[in-house]
PDB file of C-alpha atoms in Angstrom:
ATOM      1  CA  MET A   1     -43.704  21.051 -12.907  1.00  0.00           C
ATOM      2  CA  LYS A   2     -41.760  18.902 -15.329  1.00  0.00           C
ATOM      3  CA  LYS A   3     -41.591  16.156 -12.700  1.00  0.00           C
ATOM      4  CA  PHE A   4     -45.307  15.672 -13.054  1.00  0.00           C
ATOM      5  CA  ALA A   5     -45.628  15.873 -16.860  1.00  0.00           C
ATOM      6  CA  LEU A   6     -47.773  12.944 -17.885  1.00  0.00           C
ATOM      7  CA  SER A   7     -45.767  10.304 -19.740  1.00  0.00           C
ATOM      8  CA  LEU A   8     -46.942   9.618 -23.279  1.00  0.00           C
ATOM      9  CA  ALA A   9     -45.434   6.130 -23.369  1.00  0.00           C
ATOM     10  CA  VAL A  10     -47.875   3.599 -24.811  1.00  0.00           C
ATOM     11  CA  ALA A  11     -48.263   0.318 -22.924  1.00  0.00           C
ATOM     12  CA  GLY A  12     -50.737  -2.520 -22.868  1.00  0.00           C
ATOM     13  CA  ALA A  13     -53.206  -4.133 -25.207  1.00  0.00           C
ATOM     14  CA  ILE A  14     -55.408  -2.539 -27.885  1.00  0.00           C
ATOM     15  CA  PHE A  15     -59.117  -3.078 -27.434  1.00  0.00           C
ATOM     16  CA  ALA A  16     -61.978  -2.902 -29.920  1.00  0.00           C
ATOM     17  CA  ALA A  17     -63.751   0.383 -30.603  1.00  0.00           C
ATOM     18  CA  PRO A  18     -65.574   1.422 -27.423  1.00  0.00           C
ATOM     19  CA  THR A  19     -69.281   1.744 -26.949  1.00  0.00           C
ATOM     20  CA  VAL A  20     -71.151   3.413 -24.144  1.00  0.00           C
ATOM     21  CA  THR A  21     -70.819   0.159 -22.205  1.00  0.00           C
ATOM     22  CA  ASP A  22     -66.986   0.265 -22.130  1.00  0.00           C
ATOM     23  CA  ALA A  23     -65.546   1.721 -18.936  1.00  0.00           C
ATOM     24  CA  MET A  24     -62.535   4.037 -18.996  1.00  0.00           C
ATOM     25  CA  SER A  25     -60.064   4.435 -16.156  1.00  0.00           C
ATOM     26  CA  MET A  26     -56.511   5.535 -15.318  1.00  0.00           C
ATOM     27  CA  GLY A  27     -54.030   4.622 -18.068  1.00  0.00           C
ATOM     28  CA  ASP A  28     -56.555   4.340 -20.908  1.00  0.00           C
ATOM     29  CA  ARG A  29     -55.926   6.445 -23.997  1.00  0.00           C
ATOM     30  CA  GLY A  30     -57.396   7.114 -27.427  1.00  0.00           C
ATOM     31  CA  ASP A  31     -60.277   8.911 -29.113  1.00  0.00           C
ATOM     32  CA  ASP A  32     -62.802   7.568 -26.604  1.00  0.00           C
ATOM     33  CA  VAL A  33     -60.842   9.199 -23.780  1.00  0.00           C
ATOM     34  CA  ARG A  34     -60.649  12.404 -25.809  1.00  0.00           C
ATOM     35  CA  ASP A  35     -64.454  12.301 -26.207  1.00  0.00           C
ATOM     36  CA  LEU A  36     -64.772  11.855 -22.454  1.00  0.00           C
ATOM     37  CA  GLN A  37     -62.458  14.807 -21.784  1.00  0.00           C
ATOM     38  CA  GLU A  38     -64.358  17.011 -24.229  1.00  0.00           C
ATOM     39  CA  SER A  39     -67.699  16.044 -22.663  1.00  0.00           C
ATOM     40  CA  LEU A  40     -66.340  16.834 -19.197  1.00  0.00           C
ATOM     41  CA  ALA A  41     -65.015  20.174 -20.469  1.00  0.00           C
ATOM     42  CA  ASP A  42     -68.422  20.996 -21.983  1.00  0.00           C
ATOM     43  CA  ALA A  43     -69.997  20.222 -18.613  1.00  0.00           C
ATOM     44  CA  GLY A  44     -67.502  22.491 -16.837  1.00  0.00           C
ATOM     45  CA  TYR A  45     -65.533  19.750 -15.090  1.00  0.00           C
ATOM     46  CA  ASN A  46     -62.368  19.680 -17.190  1.00  0.00           C
ATOM     47  CA  SER A  47     -60.026  22.257 -18.688  1.00  0.00           C
ATOM     48  CA  SER A  48     -60.110  22.539 -22.471  1.00  0.00           C
ATOM     49  CA  SER A  49     -56.308  22.317 -22.337  1.00  0.00           C
ATOM     50  CA  ASN A  50     -56.628  18.810 -20.898  1.00  0.00           C
ATOM     51  CA  VAL A  51     -58.088  17.169 -24.007  1.00  0.00           C
ATOM     52  CA  ASP A  52     -55.236  14.932 -25.097  1.00  0.00           C
ATOM     53  CA  GLY A  53     -56.760  11.453 -25.231  1.00  0.00           C
ATOM     54  CA  VAL A  54     -54.834  10.288 -22.155  1.00  0.00           C
ATOM     55  CA  PHE A  55     -56.700   9.317 -18.964  1.00  0.00           C
ATOM     56  CA  GLY A  56     -54.285  10.770 -16.421  1.00  0.00           C
ATOM     57  CA  PRO A  57     -54.576  12.424 -12.978  1.00  0.00           C
ATOM     58  CA  LEU A  58     -56.391  15.530 -14.285  1.00  0.00           C
ATOM     59  CA  THR A  59     -59.006  13.438 -16.071  1.00  0.00           C
ATOM     60  CA  LEU A  60     -59.392  11.220 -13.005  1.00  0.00           C
ATOM     61  CA  SER A  61     -60.058  14.283 -10.860  1.00  0.00           C
ATOM     62  CA  ALA A  62     -62.564  15.635 -13.398  1.00  0.00           C
ATOM     63  CA  VAL A  63     -64.450  12.320 -13.538  1.00  0.00           C
ATOM     64  CA  GLN A  64     -64.551  12.094  -9.749  1.00  0.00           C
ATOM     65  CA  ASP A  65     -65.837  15.665  -9.426  1.00  0.00           C
ATOM     66  CA  TYR A  66     -68.519  15.013 -12.041  1.00  0.00           C
ATOM     67  CA  GLN A  67     -69.594  11.744 -10.388  1.00  0.00           C
ATOM     68  CA  SER A  68     -69.808  13.371  -6.951  1.00  0.00           C
ATOM     69  CA  SER A  69     -71.726  16.402  -8.211  1.00  0.00           C
ATOM     70  CA  ASN A  70     -74.226  14.305 -10.162  1.00  0.00           C
ATOM     71  CA  GLY A  71     -74.794  11.568  -7.592  1.00  0.00           C
ATOM     72  CA  ILE A  72     -73.199   8.852  -9.737  1.00  0.00           C
ATOM     73  CA  SER A  73     -70.501   7.797  -7.294  1.00  0.00           C
ATOM     74  CA  SER A  74     -68.584   9.025  -4.245  1.00  0.00           C
ATOM     75  CA  PRO A  75     -65.174   8.465  -2.633  1.00  0.00           C
ATOM     76  CA  ALA A  76     -66.695   5.477  -0.834  1.00  0.00           C
ATOM     77  CA  GLY A  77     -67.892   3.921  -4.103  1.00  0.00           C
ATOM     78  CA  ASN A  78     -66.103   0.987  -5.703  1.00  0.00           C
ATOM     79  CA  PHE A  79     -65.981   2.663  -9.123  1.00  0.00           C
ATOM     80  CA  TYR A  80     -65.280   6.261  -8.133  1.00  0.00           C
ATOM     81  CA  GLY A  81     -63.134   7.714 -10.918  1.00  0.00           C
ATOM     82  CA  THR A  82     -64.012   5.024 -13.464  1.00  0.00           C
ATOM     83  CA  ALA A  83     -66.040   6.397 -16.389  1.00  0.00           C
ATOM     84  CA  GLY A  84     -68.474   3.569 -17.014  1.00  0.00           C
ATOM     85  CA  PRO A  85     -71.941   3.493 -18.637  1.00  0.00           C
ATOM     86  CA  ALA A  86     -73.630   5.582 -15.938  1.00  0.00           C
ATOM     87  CA  THR A  87     -71.051   8.363 -16.207  1.00  0.00           C
ATOM     88  CA  GLN A  88     -70.926   8.302 -20.013  1.00  0.00           C
ATOM     89  CA  SER A  89     -74.718   8.269 -20.368  1.00  0.00           C
ATOM     90  CA  SER A  90     -75.038  11.159 -17.941  1.00  0.00           C
ATOM     91  CA  LEU A  91     -72.550  13.115 -20.062  1.00  0.00           C
ATOM     92  CA  GLY A  92     -74.557  12.326 -23.197  1.00  0.00           C
ATOM     93  CA  MET A  93     -71.759  10.341 -24.828  1.00  0.00           C
ATOM     94  CA  ASP A  94     -72.732   7.998 -27.672  1.00  0.00           C
ATOM     95  CA  GLY A  95     -69.660   5.818 -27.470  1.00  0.00           C
ATOM     96  CA  SER A  96     -68.601   6.469 -31.059  1.00  0.00           C
ATOM     97  CA  GLY A  97     -64.893   6.969 -30.368  1.00  0.00           C
ATOM     98  CA  SER A  98     -62.093   5.028 -32.055  1.00  0.00           C
ATOM     99  CA  THR A  99     -59.693   2.451 -30.661  1.00  0.00           C
ATOM    100  CA  SER A 100     -57.976   3.011 -27.326  1.00  0.00           C
ATOM    101  CA  THR A 101     -55.033   1.566 -25.499  1.00  0.00           C
ATOM    102  CA  ALA A 102     -55.304   0.513 -21.871  1.00  0.00           C
ATOM    103  CA  SER A 103     -52.581   0.076 -19.284  1.00  0.00           C
ATOM    104  CA  SER A 104     -50.772  -3.246 -19.057  1.00  0.00           C
ATOM    105  CA  GLY A 105     -52.802  -5.947 -17.383  1.00  0.00           C
ATOM    106  CA  SER A 106     -56.128  -4.157 -17.881  1.00  0.00           C
ATOM    107  CA  SER A 107     -59.345  -5.906 -18.974  1.00  0.00           C
ATOM    108  CA  SER A 108     -62.315  -4.509 -20.886  1.00  0.00           C
ATOM    109  CA  SER A 109     -65.638  -4.207 -19.081  1.00  0.00           C
ATOM    110  CA  SER A 110     -69.295  -4.092 -20.051  1.00  0.00           C
ATOM    111  CA  SER A 111     -70.543  -2.115 -17.040  1.00  0.00           C
ATOM    112  CA  ASP A 112     -69.529  -0.096 -13.978  1.00  0.00           C
ATOM    113  CA  SER A 113     -70.436  -3.079 -11.798  1.00  0.00           C
ATOM    114  CA  SER A 114     -67.953  -5.481 -13.430  1.00  0.00           C
ATOM    115  CA  SER A 115     -64.990  -6.605 -11.369  1.00  0.00           C
ATOM    116  CA  GLN A 116     -62.850  -6.591 -14.528  1.00  0.00           C
ATOM    117  CA  VAL A 117     -62.792  -2.824 -15.117  1.00  0.00           C
ATOM    118  CA  ALA A 118     -59.252  -1.751 -15.908  1.00  0.00           C
ATOM    119  CA  GLY A 119     -57.481  -0.509 -12.801  1.00  0.00           C
ATOM    120  CA  THR A 120     -60.671  -0.486 -10.734  1.00  0.00           C
ATOM    121  CA  SER A 121     -59.296  -2.057  -7.574  1.00  0.00           C
ATOM    122  CA  ASP A 122     -56.307   0.299  -7.433  1.00  0.00           C
ATOM    123  CA  VAL A 123     -58.402   3.392  -8.062  1.00  0.00           C
ATOM    124  CA  SER A 124     -61.009   2.279  -5.528  1.00  0.00           C
ATOM    125  CA  ASN A 125     -58.469   1.548  -2.789  1.00  0.00           C
ATOM    126  CA  SER A 126     -56.608   4.785  -3.435  1.00  0.00           C
ATOM    127  CA  SER A 127     -59.900   6.657  -3.216  1.00  0.00           C
ATOM    128  CA  GLY A 128     -60.615   5.020   0.141  1.00  0.00           C
ATOM    129  CA  ILE A 129     -57.184   5.955   1.478  1.00  0.00           C
ATOM    130  CA  ILE A 130     -57.601   9.531   0.276  1.00  0.00           C
ATOM    131  CA  SER A 131     -61.112   9.729   1.740  1.00  0.00           C
ATOM    132  CA  THR A 132     -59.811   8.556   5.124  1.00  0.00           C
ATOM    133  CA  ALA A 133     -56.890  10.975   4.952  1.00  0.00           C
ATOM    134  CA  ARG A 134     -59.151  13.927   4.101  1.00  0.00           C
ATOM    135  CA  SER A 135     -61.464  13.073   7.000  1.00  0.00           C
ATOM    136  CA  LEU A 136     -58.510  13.562   9.353  1.00  0.00           C
ATOM    137  CA  THR A 137     -57.777  17.124   8.228  1.00  0.00           C
ATOM    138  CA  GLY A 138     -57.181  19.291  11.270  1.00  0.00           C
ATOM    139  CA  SER A 139     -55.891  16.485  13.500  1.00  0.00           C
ATOM    140  CA  PRO A 140     -53.001  17.842  15.579  1.00  0.00           C
ATOM    141  CA  TYR A 141     -49.363  16.969  15.107  1.00  0.00           C
ATOM    142  CA  VAL A 142     -47.878  14.827  17.858  1.00  0.00           C
ATOM    143  CA  TRP A 143     -44.368  13.404  17.655  1.00  0.00           C
ATOM    144  CA  GLY A 144     -44.732   9.623  17.456  1.00  0.00           C
ATOM    145  CA  GLY A 145     -48.505   9.947  17.140  1.00  0.00           C
ATOM    146  CA  THR A 146     -50.440   7.228  15.316  1.00  0.00           C
ATOM    147  CA  SER A 147     -54.096   8.067  16.042  1.00  0.00           C
ATOM    148  CA  PRO A 148     -56.592  10.856  15.244  1.00  0.00           C
ATOM    149  CA  SER A 149     -55.810  12.418  18.613  1.00  0.00           C
ATOM    150  CA  GLY A 150     -52.371  13.224  17.206  1.00  0.00           C
ATOM    151  CA  PHE A 151     -50.173  12.119  14.267  1.00  0.00           C
ATOM    152  CA  ASP A 152     -46.646  12.493  13.092  1.00  0.00           C
ATOM    153  CA  CYS A 153     -46.221  12.361   9.319  1.00  0.00           C
ATOM    154  CA  SER A 154     -45.543   8.636   9.000  1.00  0.00           C
ATOM    155  CA  GLY A 155     -48.090   7.718  11.671  1.00  0.00           C
ATOM    156  CA  PHE A 156     -50.736   9.591   9.678  1.00  0.00           C
ATOM    157  CA  ILE A 157     -49.892   7.730   6.468  1.00  0.00           C
ATOM    158  CA  GLN A 158     -49.785   4.371   8.207  1.00  0.00           C
ATOM    159  CA  TYR A 159     -53.184   4.997   9.824  1.00  0.00           C
ATOM    160  CA  ALA A 160     -54.861   6.031   6.530  1.00  0.00           C
ATOM    161  CA  PHE A 161     -53.537   2.937   4.781  1.00  0.00           C
ATOM    162  CA  GLN A 162     -54.392   0.558   7.635  1.00  0.00           C
ATOM    163  CA  GLN A 163     -57.982   1.801   7.722  1.00  0.00           C
ATOM    164  CA  ASN A 164     -58.248   0.589   4.125  1.00  0.00           C
ATOM    165  CA  GLY A 165     -56.624  -2.797   4.621  1.00  0.00           C
ATOM    166  CA  GLU A 166     -53.108  -1.817   3.559  1.00  0.00           C
ATOM    167  CA  ASN A 167     -49.993  -2.186   5.688  1.00  0.00           C
ATOM    168  CA  VAL A 168     -47.053   0.167   5.230  1.00  0.00           C
ATOM    169  CA  PRO A 169     -43.852   0.539   7.269  1.00  0.00           C
ATOM    170  CA  ARG A 170     -43.802   2.860  10.270  1.00  0.00           C
ATOM    171  CA  THR A 171     -41.031   5.309   9.391  1.00  0.00           C
ATOM    172  CA  VAL A 172     -40.547   7.607   6.410  1.00  0.00           C
ATOM    173  CA  ALA A 173     -37.203   6.016   5.546  1.00  0.00           C
ATOM    174  CA  GLU A 174     -38.736   2.531   5.601  1.00  0.00           C
ATOM    175  CA  MET A 175     -41.618   3.680   3.396  1.00  0.00           C
ATOM    176  CA  TRP A 176     -39.142   5.181   0.927  1.00  0.00           C
ATOM    177  CA  ASN A 177     -37.194   1.901   0.767  1.00  0.00           C
ATOM    178  CA  ALA A 178     -40.285  -0.313   0.562  1.00  0.00           C
ATOM    179  CA  GLY A 179     -42.094   1.601  -2.189  1.00  0.00           C
ATOM    180  CA  THR A 180     -41.686   1.439  -5.950  1.00  0.00           C
ATOM    181  CA  ALA A 181     -40.278   4.618  -7.481  1.00  0.00           C
ATOM    182  CA  VAL A 182     -42.647   6.455  -9.848  1.00  0.00           C
ATOM    183  CA  SER A 183     -41.826   9.530 -11.915  1.00  0.00           C
ATOM    184  CA  ASN A 184     -45.439  10.706 -12.160  1.00  0.00           C
ATOM    185  CA  PRO A 185     -47.296  10.108  -8.877  1.00  0.00           C
ATOM    186  CA  GLN A 186     -50.925   9.079  -9.000  1.00  0.00           C
ATOM    187  CA  PRO A 187     -53.551   9.727  -6.301  1.00  0.00           C
ATOM    188  CA  GLY A 188     -52.759   7.476  -3.360  1.00  0.00           C
ATOM    189  CA  ASP A 189     -48.998   7.350  -3.998  1.00  0.00           C
ATOM    190  CA  LEU A 190     -46.621   8.772  -1.405  1.00  0.00           C
ATOM    191  CA  VAL A 191     -44.518  11.881  -2.008  1.00  0.00           C
ATOM    192  CA  PHE A 192     -41.283  12.343  -0.070  1.00  0.00           C
ATOM    193  CA  PHE A 193     -39.232  15.308   1.087  1.00  0.00           C
ATOM    194  CA  GLU A 194     -35.735  15.838   2.414  1.00  0.00           C
ATOM    195  CA  THR A 195     -36.331  18.216   5.297  1.00  0.00           C
ATOM    196  CA  ARG A 196     -33.305  16.729   7.020  1.00  0.00           C
ATOM    197  CA  THR A 197     -30.710  14.333   5.624  1.00  0.00           C
ATOM    198  CA  GLY A 198     -32.403  11.702   3.482  1.00  0.00           C
ATOM    199  CA  PRO A 199     -36.171  11.055   3.228  1.00  0.00           C
ATOM    200  CA  SER A 200     -37.566  12.705   6.353  1.00  0.00           C
ATOM    201  CA  HIS A 201     -41.137  13.783   5.573  1.00  0.00           C
ATOM    202  CA  ALA A 202     -43.905  12.275   3.449  1.00  0.00           C
ATOM    203  CA  GLY A 203     -47.510  12.771   2.451  1.00  0.00           C
ATOM    204  CA  ILE A 204     -50.256  11.171   0.366  1.00  0.00           C
ATOM    205  CA  TYR A 205     -50.578  12.516  -3.175  1.00  0.00           C
ATOM    206  CA  LEU A 206     -54.094  13.751  -4.033  1.00  0.00           C
ATOM    207  CA  GLY A 207     -53.632  14.830  -7.642  1.00  0.00           C
ATOM    208  CA  ASN A 208     -53.186  18.250  -9.248  1.00  0.00           C
ATOM    209  CA  ASN A 209     -49.853  18.664  -7.390  1.00  0.00           C
ATOM    210  CA  GLU A 210     -51.610  18.549  -4.002  1.00  0.00           C
ATOM    211  CA  PHE A 211     -50.782  16.228  -1.125  1.00  0.00           C
ATOM    212  CA  ILE A 212     -52.117  15.710   2.388  1.00  0.00           C
ATOM    213  CA  HIS A 213     -49.754  15.285   5.293  1.00  0.00           C
ATOM    214  CA  ALA A 214     -49.219  15.822   9.001  1.00  0.00           C
ATOM    215  CA  GLY A 215     -47.048  18.929   9.259  1.00  0.00           C
ATOM    216  CA  SER A 216     -45.283  19.698  12.513  1.00  0.00           C
ATOM    217  CA  SER A 217     -46.647  23.271  12.544  1.00  0.00           C
ATOM    218  CA  THR A 218     -50.009  22.638  10.903  1.00  0.00           C
ATOM    219  CA  GLY A 219     -51.248  19.195  11.856  1.00  0.00           C
ATOM    220  CA  VAL A 220     -52.988  17.276   9.077  1.00  0.00           C
ATOM    221  CA  THR A 221     -53.360  19.650   6.146  1.00  0.00           C
ATOM    222  CA  ILE A 222     -53.279  19.841   2.351  1.00  0.00           C
ATOM    223  CA  SER A 223     -50.313  21.497   0.648  1.00  0.00           C
ATOM    224  CA  ASN A 224     -49.288  22.137  -2.940  1.00  0.00           C
ATOM    225  CA  LEU A 225     -46.074  20.856  -4.464  1.00  0.00           C
ATOM    226  CA  SER A 226     -45.787  23.532  -7.119  1.00  0.00           C
ATOM    227  CA  THR A 227     -46.983  26.717  -5.409  1.00  0.00           C
ATOM    228  CA  ASN A 228     -45.364  26.186  -2.002  1.00  0.00           C
ATOM    229  CA  PRO A 229     -41.640  26.942  -2.414  1.00  0.00           C
ATOM    230  CA  TYR A 230     -40.654  24.965   0.696  1.00  0.00           C
ATOM    231  CA  TRP A 231     -42.218  21.728  -0.499  1.00  0.00           C
ATOM    232  CA  SER A 232     -41.135  22.173  -4.115  1.00  0.00           C
ATOM    233  CA  SER A 233     -37.526  22.730  -3.032  1.00  0.00           C
ATOM    234  CA  THR A 234     -37.387  19.761  -0.636  1.00  0.00           C
ATOM    235  CA  TYR A 235     -39.293  17.261  -2.807  1.00  0.00           C
ATOM    236  CA  ILE A 236     -37.152  14.225  -3.654  1.00  0.00           C
ATOM    237  CA  GLY A 237     -39.527  11.784  -5.305  1.00  0.00           C
ATOM    238  CA  ALA A 238     -42.596   9.585  -5.124  1.00  0.00           C
ATOM    239  CA  ARG A 239     -43.226   5.954  -4.310  1.00  0.00           C
ATOM    240  CA  SER A 240     -46.133   3.638  -5.043  1.00  0.00           C
ATOM    241  CA  MET A 241     -46.929   1.368  -2.124  1.00  0.00           C
TER     242      MET A 241
END
């Protein structure tokens, strides 16, 4: 979908040529990211069509899958989705890429354990929220519900965020008004739908056009924004909380 085409706008500071000790995360771009994408593709964790030198949602998902499969990190890990020395070494990367550009406000890092890895805290918290949300799959839908015994759509979102130390408003309309509009949602952002007048349903974006939500006829489930005609036709936008 065009709504989810990754923006190629360049923002942030230019760092020195990376070595195997430089971590890469969401928003980074350059030849080092391209090397990472190619290494993931060679290992069977990334599509060869997603080798563009931009660390976006598809690359994040590929890194996370590789880390989980190879015992490097997990959704509960602080650096899940950040390609640091352990991930790069496991992929056999020699760190010989060229300069890269990181997202605004990012800092370079010398190891996966550094607290200065670009975007680490956001990625980590989003991973925790997503992990909590996934663990609730199958919970029934209950109007006004706010616990695993039964959720409505906003109660489900509020619960997943609260379990990870984040407070969000209670209703879909309030979430819509409180969030920051984003054109390309990232994992952990909220996606909104107009099933009645105005924002009336919402879910947590997982990446790859998938989101998890509490549907009135399904309970907590995962749906696809591009292949499900109902959700693609009622989608009205995304918000970062």
